[in-house]
mmCIF file of C-alpha atoms and ligand atoms in Angstrom:
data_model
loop_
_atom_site.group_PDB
_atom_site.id
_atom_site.type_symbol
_atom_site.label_atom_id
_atom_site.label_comp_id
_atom_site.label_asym_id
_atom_site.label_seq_id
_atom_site.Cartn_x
_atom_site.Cartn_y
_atom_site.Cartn_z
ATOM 1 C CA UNK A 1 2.519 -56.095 -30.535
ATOM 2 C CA UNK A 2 -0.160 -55.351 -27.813
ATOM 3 C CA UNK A 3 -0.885 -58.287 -26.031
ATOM 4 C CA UNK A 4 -4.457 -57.458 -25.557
ATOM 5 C CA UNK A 5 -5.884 -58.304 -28.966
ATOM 6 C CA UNK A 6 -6.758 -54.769 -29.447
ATOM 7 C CA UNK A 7 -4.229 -52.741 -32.009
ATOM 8 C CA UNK A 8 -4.478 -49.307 -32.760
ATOM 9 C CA UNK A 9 -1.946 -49.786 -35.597
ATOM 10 C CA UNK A 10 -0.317 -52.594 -37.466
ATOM 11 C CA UNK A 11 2.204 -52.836 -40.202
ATOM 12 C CA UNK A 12 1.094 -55.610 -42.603
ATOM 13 C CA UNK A 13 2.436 -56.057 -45.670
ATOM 14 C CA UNK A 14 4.120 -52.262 -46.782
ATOM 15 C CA UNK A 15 0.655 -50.618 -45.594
ATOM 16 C CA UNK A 16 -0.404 -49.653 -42.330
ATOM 17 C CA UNK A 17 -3.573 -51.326 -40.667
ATOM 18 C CA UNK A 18 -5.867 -48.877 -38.360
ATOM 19 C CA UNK A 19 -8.702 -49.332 -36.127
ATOM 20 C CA UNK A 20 -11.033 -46.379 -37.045
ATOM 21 C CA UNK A 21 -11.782 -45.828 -33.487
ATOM 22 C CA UNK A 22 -14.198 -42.921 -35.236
ATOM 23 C CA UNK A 23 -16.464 -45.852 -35.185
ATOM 24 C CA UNK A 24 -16.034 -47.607 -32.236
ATOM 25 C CA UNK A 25 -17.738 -49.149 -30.085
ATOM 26 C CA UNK A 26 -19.828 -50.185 -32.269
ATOM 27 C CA UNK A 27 -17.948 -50.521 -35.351
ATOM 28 C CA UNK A 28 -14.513 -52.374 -35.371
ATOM 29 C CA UNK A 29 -13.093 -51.093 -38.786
ATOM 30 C CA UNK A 30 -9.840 -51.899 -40.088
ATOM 31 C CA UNK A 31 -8.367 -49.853 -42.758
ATOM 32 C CA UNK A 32 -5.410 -50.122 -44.940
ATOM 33 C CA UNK A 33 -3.729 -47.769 -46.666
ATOM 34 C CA UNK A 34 0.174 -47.102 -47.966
ATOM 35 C CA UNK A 35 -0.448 -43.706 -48.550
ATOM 36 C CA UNK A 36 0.460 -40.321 -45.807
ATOM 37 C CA UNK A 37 -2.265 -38.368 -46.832
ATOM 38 C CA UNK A 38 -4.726 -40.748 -45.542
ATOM 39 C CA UNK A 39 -2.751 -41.647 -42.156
ATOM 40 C CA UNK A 40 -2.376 -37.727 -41.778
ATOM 41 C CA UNK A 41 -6.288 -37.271 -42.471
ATOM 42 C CA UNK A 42 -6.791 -40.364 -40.264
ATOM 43 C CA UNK A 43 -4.822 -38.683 -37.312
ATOM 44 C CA UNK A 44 -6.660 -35.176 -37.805
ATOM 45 C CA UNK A 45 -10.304 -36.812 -37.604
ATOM 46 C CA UNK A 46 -8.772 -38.855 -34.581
ATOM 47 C CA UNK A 47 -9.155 -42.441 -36.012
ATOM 48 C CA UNK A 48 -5.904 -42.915 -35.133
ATOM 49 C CA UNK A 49 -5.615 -40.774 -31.971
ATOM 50 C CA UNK A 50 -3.496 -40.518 -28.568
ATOM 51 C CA UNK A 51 -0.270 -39.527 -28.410
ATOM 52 C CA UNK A 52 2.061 -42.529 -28.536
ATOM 53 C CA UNK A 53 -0.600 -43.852 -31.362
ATOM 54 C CA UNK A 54 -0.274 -40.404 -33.608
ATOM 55 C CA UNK A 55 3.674 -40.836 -33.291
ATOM 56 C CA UNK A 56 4.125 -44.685 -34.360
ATOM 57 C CA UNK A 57 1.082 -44.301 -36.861
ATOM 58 C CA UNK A 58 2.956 -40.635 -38.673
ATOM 59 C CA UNK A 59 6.434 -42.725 -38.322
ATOM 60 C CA UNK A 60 4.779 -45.111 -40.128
ATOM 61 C CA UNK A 61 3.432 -42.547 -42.707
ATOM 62 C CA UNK A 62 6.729 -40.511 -42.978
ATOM 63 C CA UNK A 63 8.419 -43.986 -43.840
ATOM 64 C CA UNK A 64 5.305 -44.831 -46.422
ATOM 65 C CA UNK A 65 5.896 -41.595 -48.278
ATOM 66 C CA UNK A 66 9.470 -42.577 -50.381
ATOM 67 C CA UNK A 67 7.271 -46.116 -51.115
ATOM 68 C CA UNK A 68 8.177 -46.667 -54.766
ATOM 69 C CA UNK A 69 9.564 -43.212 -54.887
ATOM 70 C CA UNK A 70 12.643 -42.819 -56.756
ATOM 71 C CA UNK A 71 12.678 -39.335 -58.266
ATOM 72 C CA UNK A 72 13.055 -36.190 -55.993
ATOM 73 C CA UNK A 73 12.953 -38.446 -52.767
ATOM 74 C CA UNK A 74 14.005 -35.081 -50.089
ATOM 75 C CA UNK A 75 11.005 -33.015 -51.619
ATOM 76 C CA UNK A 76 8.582 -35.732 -51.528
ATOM 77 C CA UNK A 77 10.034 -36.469 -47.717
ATOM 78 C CA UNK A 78 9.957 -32.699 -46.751
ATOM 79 C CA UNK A 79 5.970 -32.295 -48.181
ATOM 80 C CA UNK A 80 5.410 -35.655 -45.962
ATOM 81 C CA UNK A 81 6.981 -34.312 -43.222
ATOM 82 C CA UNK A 82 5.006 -30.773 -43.461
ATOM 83 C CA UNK A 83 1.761 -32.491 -43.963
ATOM 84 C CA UNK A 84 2.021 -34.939 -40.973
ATOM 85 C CA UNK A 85 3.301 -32.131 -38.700
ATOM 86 C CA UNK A 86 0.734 -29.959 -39.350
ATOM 87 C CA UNK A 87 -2.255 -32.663 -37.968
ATOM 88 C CA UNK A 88 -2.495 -32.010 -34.264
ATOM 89 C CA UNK A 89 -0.073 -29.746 -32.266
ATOM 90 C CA UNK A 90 -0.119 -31.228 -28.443
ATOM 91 C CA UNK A 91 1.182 -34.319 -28.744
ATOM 92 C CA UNK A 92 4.756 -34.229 -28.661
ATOM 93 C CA UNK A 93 5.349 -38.110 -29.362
ATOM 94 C CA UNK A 94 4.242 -36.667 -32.855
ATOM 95 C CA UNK A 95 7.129 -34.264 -33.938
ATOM 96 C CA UNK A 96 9.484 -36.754 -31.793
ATOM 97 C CA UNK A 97 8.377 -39.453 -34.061
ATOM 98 C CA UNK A 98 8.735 -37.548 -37.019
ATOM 99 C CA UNK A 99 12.122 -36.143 -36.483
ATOM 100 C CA UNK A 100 13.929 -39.944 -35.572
ATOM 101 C CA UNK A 101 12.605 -40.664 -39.108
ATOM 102 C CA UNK A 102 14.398 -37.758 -40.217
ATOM 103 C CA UNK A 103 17.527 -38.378 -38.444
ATOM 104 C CA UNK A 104 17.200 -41.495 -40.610
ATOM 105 C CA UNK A 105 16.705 -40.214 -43.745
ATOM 106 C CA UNK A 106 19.638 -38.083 -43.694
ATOM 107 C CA UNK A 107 21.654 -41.081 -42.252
ATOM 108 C CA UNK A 108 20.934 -43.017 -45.241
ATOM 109 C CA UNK A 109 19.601 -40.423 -48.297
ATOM 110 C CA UNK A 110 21.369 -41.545 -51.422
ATOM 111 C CA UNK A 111 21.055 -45.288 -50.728
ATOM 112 C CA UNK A 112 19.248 -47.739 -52.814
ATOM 113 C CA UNK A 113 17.424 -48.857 -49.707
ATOM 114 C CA UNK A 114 16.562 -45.462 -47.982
ATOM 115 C CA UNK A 115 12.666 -46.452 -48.090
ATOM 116 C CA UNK A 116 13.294 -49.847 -46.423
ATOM 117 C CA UNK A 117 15.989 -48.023 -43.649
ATOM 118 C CA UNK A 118 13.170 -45.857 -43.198
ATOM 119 C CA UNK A 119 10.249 -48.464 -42.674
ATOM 120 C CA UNK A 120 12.902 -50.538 -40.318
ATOM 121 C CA UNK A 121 12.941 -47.159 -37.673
ATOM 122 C CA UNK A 122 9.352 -46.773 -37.747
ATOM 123 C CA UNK A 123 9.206 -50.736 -36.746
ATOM 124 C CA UNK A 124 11.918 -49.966 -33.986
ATOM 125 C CA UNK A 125 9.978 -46.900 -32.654
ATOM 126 C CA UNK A 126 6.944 -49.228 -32.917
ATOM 127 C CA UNK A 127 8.275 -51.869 -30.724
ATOM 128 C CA UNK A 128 9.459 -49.675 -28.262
ATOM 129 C CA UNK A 129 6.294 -47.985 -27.671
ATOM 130 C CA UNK A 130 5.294 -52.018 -27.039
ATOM 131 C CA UNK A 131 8.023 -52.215 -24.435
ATOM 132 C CA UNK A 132 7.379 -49.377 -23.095
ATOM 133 C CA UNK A 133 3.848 -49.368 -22.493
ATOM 134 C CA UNK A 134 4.445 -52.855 -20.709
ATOM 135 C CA UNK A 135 7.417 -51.066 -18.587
ATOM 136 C CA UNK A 136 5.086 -48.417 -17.248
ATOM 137 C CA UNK A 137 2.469 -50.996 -16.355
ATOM 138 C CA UNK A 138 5.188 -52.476 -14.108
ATOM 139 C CA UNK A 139 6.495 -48.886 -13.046
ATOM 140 C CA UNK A 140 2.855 -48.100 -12.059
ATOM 141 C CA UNK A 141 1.614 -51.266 -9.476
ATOM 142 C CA UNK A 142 2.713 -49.730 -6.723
ATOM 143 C CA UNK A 143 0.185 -46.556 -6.797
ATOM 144 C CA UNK A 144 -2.628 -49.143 -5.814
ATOM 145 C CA UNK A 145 -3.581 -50.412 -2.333
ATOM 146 C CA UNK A 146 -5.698 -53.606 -2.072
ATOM 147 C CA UNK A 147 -9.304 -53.056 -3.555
ATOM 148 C CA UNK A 148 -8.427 -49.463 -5.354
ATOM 149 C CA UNK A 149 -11.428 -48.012 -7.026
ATOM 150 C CA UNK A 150 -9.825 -45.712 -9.744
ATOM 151 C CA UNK A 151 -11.223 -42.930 -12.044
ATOM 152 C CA UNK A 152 -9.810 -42.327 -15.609
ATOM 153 C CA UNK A 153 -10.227 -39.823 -18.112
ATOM 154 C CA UNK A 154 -9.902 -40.385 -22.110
ATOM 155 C CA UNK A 155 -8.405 -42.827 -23.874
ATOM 156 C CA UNK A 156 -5.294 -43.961 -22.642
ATOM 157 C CA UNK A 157 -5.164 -47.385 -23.623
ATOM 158 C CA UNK A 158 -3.849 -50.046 -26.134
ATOM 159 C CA UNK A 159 -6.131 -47.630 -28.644
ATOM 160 C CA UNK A 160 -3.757 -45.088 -27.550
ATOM 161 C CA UNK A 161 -0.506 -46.269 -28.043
ATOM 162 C CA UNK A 162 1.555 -48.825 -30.115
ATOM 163 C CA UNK A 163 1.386 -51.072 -27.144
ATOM 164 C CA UNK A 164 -1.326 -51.881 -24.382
ATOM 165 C CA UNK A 165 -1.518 -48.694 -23.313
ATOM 166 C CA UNK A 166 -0.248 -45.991 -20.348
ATOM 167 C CA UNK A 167 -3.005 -45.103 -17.830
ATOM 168 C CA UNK A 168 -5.198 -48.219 -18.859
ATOM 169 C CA UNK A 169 -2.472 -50.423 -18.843
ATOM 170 C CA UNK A 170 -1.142 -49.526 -15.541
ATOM 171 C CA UNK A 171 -4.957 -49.871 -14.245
ATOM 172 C CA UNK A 172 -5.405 -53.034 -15.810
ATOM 173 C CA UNK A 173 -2.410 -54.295 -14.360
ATOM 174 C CA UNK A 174 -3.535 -53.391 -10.978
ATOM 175 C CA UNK A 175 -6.935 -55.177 -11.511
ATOM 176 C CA UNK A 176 -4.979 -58.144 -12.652
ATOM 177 C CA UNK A 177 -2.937 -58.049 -9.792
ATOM 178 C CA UNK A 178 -5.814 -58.078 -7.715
ATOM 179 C CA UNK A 179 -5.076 -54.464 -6.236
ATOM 180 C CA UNK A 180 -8.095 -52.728 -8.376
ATOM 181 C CA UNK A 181 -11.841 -53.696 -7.383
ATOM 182 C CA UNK A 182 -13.827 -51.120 -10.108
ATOM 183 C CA UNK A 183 -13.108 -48.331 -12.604
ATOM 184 C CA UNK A 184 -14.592 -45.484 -13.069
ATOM 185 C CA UNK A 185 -14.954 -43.793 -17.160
ATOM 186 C CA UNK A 186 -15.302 -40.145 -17.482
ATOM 187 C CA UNK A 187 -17.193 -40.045 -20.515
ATOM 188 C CA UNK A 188 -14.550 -37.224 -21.686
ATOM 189 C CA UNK A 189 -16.912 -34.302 -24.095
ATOM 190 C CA UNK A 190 -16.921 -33.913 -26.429
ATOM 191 C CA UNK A 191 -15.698 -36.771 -28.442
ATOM 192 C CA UNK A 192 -16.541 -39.669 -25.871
ATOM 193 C CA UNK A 193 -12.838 -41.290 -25.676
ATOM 194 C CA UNK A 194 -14.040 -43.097 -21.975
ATOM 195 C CA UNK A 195 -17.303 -43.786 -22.909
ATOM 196 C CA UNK A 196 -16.711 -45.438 -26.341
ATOM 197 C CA UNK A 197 -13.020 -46.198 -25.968
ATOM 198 C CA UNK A 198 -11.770 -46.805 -22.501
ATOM 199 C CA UNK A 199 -15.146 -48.707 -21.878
ATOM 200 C CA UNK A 200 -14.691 -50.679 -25.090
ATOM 201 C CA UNK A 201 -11.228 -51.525 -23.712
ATOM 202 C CA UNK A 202 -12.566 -52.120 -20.191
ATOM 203 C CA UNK A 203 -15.143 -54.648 -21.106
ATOM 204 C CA UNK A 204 -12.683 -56.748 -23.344
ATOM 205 C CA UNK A 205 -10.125 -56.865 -20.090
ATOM 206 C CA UNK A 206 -13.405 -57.432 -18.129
ATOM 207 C CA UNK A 207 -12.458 -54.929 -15.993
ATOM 208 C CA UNK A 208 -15.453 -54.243 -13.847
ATOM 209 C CA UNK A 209 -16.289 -50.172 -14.613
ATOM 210 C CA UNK A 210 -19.099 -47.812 -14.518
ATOM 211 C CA UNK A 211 -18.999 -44.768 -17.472
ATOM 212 C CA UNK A 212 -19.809 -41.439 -16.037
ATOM 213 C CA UNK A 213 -20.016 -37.841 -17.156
ATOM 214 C CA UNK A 214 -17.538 -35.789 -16.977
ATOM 215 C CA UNK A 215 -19.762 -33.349 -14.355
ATOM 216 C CA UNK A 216 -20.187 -36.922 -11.675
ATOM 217 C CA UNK A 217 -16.371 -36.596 -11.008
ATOM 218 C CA UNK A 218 -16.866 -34.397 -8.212
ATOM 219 C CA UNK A 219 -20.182 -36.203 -6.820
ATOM 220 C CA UNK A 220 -18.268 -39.414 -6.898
ATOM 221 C CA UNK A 221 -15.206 -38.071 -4.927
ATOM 222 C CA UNK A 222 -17.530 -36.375 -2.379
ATOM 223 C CA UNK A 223 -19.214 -39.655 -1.973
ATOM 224 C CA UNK A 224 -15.827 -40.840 -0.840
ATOM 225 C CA UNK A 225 -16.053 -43.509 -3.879
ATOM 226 C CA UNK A 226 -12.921 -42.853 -5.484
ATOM 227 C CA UNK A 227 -9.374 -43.866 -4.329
ATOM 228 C CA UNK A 228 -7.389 -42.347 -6.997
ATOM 229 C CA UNK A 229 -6.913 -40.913 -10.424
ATOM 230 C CA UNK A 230 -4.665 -41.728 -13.284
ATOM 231 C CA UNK A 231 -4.496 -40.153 -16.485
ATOM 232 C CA UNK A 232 -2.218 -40.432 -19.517
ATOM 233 C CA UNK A 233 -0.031 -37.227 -21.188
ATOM 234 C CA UNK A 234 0.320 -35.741 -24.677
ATOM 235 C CA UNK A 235 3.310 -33.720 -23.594
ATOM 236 C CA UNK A 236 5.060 -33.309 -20.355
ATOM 237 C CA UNK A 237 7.013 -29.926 -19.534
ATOM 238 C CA UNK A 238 10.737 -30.299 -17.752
ATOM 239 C CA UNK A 239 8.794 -28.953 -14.456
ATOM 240 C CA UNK A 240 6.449 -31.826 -14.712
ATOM 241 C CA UNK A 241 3.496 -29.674 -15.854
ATOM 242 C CA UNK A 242 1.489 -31.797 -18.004
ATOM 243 C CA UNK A 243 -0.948 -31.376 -20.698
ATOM 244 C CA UNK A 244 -3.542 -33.327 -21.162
ATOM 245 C CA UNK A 245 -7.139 -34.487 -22.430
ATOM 246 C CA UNK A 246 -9.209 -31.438 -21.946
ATOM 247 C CA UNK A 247 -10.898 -32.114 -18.569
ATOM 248 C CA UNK A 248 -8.039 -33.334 -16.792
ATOM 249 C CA UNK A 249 -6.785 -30.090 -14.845
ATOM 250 C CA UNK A 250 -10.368 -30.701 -13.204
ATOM 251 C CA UNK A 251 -10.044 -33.673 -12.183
ATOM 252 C CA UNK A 252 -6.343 -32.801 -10.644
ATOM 253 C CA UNK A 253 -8.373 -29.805 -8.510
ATOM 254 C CA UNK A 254 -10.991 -31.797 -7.630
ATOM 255 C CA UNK A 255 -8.320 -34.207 -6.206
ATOM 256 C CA UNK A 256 -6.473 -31.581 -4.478
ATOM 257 C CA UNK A 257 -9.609 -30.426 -2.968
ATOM 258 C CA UNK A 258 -10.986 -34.320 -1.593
ATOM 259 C CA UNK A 259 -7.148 -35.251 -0.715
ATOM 260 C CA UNK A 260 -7.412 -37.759 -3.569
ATOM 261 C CA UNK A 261 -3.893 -39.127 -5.259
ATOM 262 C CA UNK A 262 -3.362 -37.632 -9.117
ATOM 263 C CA UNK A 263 -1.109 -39.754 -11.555
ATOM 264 C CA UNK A 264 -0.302 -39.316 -14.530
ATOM 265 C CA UNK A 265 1.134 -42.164 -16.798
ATOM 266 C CA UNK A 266 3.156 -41.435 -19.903
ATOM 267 C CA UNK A 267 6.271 -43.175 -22.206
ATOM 268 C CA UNK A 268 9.278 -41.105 -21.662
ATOM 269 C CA UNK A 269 8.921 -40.043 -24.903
ATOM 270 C CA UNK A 270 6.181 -37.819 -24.077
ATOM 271 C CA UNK A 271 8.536 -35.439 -22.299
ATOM 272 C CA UNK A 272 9.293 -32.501 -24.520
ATOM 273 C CA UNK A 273 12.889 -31.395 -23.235
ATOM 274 C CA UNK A 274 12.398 -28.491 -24.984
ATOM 275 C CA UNK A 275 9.544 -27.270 -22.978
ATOM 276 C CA UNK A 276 10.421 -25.940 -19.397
ATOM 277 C CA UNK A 277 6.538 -25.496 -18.322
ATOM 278 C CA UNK A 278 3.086 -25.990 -19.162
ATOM 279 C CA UNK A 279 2.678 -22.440 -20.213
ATOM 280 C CA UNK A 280 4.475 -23.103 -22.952
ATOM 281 C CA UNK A 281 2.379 -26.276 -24.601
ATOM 282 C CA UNK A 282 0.566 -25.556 -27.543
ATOM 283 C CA UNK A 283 -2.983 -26.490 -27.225
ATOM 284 C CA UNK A 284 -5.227 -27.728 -29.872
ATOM 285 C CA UNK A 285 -8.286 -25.610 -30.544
ATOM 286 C CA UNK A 286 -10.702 -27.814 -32.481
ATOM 287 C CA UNK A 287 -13.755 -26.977 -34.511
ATOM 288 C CA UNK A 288 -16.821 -25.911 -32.881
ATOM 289 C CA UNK A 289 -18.679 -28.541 -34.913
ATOM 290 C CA UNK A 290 -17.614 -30.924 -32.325
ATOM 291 C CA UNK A 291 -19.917 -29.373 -29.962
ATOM 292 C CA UNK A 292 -22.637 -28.837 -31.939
ATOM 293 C CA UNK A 293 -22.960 -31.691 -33.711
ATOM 294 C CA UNK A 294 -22.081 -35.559 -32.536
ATOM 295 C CA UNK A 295 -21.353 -37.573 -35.893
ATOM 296 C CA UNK A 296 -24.120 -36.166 -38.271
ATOM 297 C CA UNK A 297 -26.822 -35.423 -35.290
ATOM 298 C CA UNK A 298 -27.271 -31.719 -34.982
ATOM 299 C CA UNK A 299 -27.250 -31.030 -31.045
ATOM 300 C CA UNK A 300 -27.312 -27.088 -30.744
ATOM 301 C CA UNK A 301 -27.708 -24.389 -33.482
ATOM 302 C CA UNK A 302 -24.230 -23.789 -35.675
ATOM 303 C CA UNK A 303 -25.437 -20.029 -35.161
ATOM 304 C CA UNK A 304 -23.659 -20.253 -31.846
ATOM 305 C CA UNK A 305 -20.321 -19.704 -31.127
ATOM 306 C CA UNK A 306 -18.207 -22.331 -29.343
ATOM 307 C CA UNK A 307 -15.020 -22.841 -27.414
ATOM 308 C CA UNK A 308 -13.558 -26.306 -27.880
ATOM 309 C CA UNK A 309 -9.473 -26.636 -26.663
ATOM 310 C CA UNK A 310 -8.330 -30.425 -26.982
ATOM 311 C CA UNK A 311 -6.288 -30.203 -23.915
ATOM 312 C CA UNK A 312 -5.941 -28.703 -20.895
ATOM 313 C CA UNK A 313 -2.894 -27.916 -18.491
ATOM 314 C CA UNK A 314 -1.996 -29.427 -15.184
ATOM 315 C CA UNK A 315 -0.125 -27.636 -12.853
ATOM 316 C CA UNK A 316 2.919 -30.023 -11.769
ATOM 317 C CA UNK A 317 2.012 -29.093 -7.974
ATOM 318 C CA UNK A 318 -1.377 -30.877 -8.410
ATOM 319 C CA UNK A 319 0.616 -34.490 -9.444
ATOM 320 C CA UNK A 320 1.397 -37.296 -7.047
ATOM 321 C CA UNK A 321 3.558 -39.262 -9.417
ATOM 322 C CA UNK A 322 4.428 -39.260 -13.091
ATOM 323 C CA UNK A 323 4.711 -42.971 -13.949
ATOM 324 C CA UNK A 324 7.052 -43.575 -16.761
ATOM 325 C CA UNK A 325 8.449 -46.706 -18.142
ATOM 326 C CA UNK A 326 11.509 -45.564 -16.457
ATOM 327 C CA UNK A 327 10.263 -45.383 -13.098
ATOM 328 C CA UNK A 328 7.531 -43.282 -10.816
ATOM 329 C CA UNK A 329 8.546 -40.040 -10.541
ATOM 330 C CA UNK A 330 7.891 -37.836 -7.487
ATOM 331 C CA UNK A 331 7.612 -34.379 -7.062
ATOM 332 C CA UNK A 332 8.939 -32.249 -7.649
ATOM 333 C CA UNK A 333 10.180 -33.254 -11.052
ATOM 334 C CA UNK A 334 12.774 -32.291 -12.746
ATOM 335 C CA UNK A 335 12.795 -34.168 -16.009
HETATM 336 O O1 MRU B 401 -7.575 -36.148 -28.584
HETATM 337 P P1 MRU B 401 -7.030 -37.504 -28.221
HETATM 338 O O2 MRU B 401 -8.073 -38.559 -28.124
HETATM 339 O O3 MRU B 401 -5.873 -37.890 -29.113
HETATM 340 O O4 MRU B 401 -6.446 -37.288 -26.769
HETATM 341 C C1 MRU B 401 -5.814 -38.358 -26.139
HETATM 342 C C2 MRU B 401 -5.408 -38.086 -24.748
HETATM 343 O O5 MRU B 401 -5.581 -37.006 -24.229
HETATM 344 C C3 MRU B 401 -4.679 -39.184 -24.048
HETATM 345 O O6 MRU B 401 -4.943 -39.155 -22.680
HETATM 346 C C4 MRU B 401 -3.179 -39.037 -24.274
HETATM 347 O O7 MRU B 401 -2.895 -38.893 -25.632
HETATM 348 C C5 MRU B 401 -2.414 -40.174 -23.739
HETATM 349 S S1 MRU B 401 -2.678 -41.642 -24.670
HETATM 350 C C6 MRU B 401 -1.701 -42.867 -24.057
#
């Protein structure tokens, strides 16, 4: 369980409890559901969203699917397991989640209590996403020097994960350790994930922070007001390449350019060992409606067309460290 107070997801009760983070910050809106076709619809729309989130949330769902299920449990499973797979295609922590389930279906399929084996895994993978989020916090303290101002991008938070978070939570340990003086919030276009999120996260650590568009990065850096940047990961390739929020190879240029550190901060869990570089990370293209629209306010004319990619690519040469909650890597990595 997160020790901020903040949970992405819960397990209460056979159903799993989300935060519609749709709606935040100014809603907080919990909703409960036992069924996988919500959870999966829920992860699409991104009420449950980031990538160690999406995996314990579809665990969660995979499990959720054999609920009171006698009959034909392996087709029900397999439709589950099709449906929740097909939701978003970067985050890796996703399919990882969904194929331990798997493992344990097959490990148990043809036992009495194959729903409850399965709902016992997706509480393990849970509570290791807790650990490990705390683990990279530790990993991470010693990227900060005494009164580091530090620039973030998305949502990589307790709203992110199981836990309290990757980026944030290495940030906010810094600030709790005294080491960081003021944060910085991209704003992150088009679906505000600093400006709603990470600042809604920010204010409840008290974290003194300052949102930002996405565009100010550069001014900032020029201005000499930013010390370093940390990021979190939807999927990290064996060379270290890592994909991330759309926006984010930017920011790792920019720092190249203004001799500013890059980290990124991600569970191990995150690295796809089947991916040897970033070329070959599938990248979510989402619907232009997301830049023409925000919630039901029309902002351009639908007449025009649109390019919106969910993630982005950053070249492993452009990283200072990969935190993990196994240690800080340096390059060059070789996961
Ligand atoms: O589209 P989102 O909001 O799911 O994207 C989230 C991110 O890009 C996060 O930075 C990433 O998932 C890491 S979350 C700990």
């Amino acid at each position: 369980m997160a020790k901020t107070g903040i949970r992405a997801v819960e397990f209460i009760g056979d159903s799993l409890v989300y935060l519609d983070q749709t709606r935040l910050p100014l809603i907080e809106e919990y909703v409960k559901t036992d069924s996988y076709e919500v959870i999966a619809g829920a992860i699409e729309r991104l009420e449950i969203r980031g990538a160690p989130a999406i995996g314990v949330a579809a665990a969660y769902a995979l499990a959720l699917s054999l609920k009171g299920k006698t009959q034909n449990p392996r087709e029900t499973f397999e439709a589950a397991r099709k449906r929740l797979a097909s939701t978003r295609p970067t985050a890796v922590n996703l399919f990882w989640a969904l194929n331990e389930i798997s493992e344990t279906f097959e490990l148990n399929f043809g036992r009495s209590d194959l729903y409850t084996c399965l709902i016992n895994k997706a509480g393990e993978i849970h509570q290791e996403d807790v650990e490990k989020c705390e683990a990279i916090a530790r990993n991470g303290l010693e990227i900060f020097k005494p009164h580091s101002v530090v620039l973030t991008h998305c949502n990589a938070g307790a709203l992110a994960t199981g836990g309290s978070g990757t980026a944030l939570n290495v940030i906010k340990a810094g600030f709790e350790h005294g080491l960081v003086d003021f944060v910085y919030s991209d704003e992150t276009r088009p679906l505000f994930q600093g400006s709603r999120l990470t600042a809604f996260e920010l204010k409840k650590y008290n974290v003194p922070f300052a949102m930002n568009t996405d565009s100010t990065a550069a001014f900032l850096m020029q201005q000499k007001k930013i010390d370093l940047v940390v990021t979190g990961a939807d999927r990290i390739a064996l060379n270290g390449d890592t994909a991330n929020k759309i926006g984010t190879y930017n920011l790792a240029v920019l720092c190249a350019y203004h001799n500013i550190p890059f980290y990124i901060a991600a569970p191990e869990t995150t690295v796809d060992r089947s991916c040897p570089e970033g070329g070959a990370i599938k990248i979510e293209l989402r619907g232009k409606d997301e830049l023409t629209c925000f919630k039901d306010v029309r902002i351009t004319s639908d007449e025009y067309e649109a390019y919106c990619p969910a993630f982005d690519v950053t070249p492993s040469s452009l990283i200072s460290g990969i935190i993990t909650d196994k240690k800080l890597y340096k390059p060059p990595y070789n996961f």
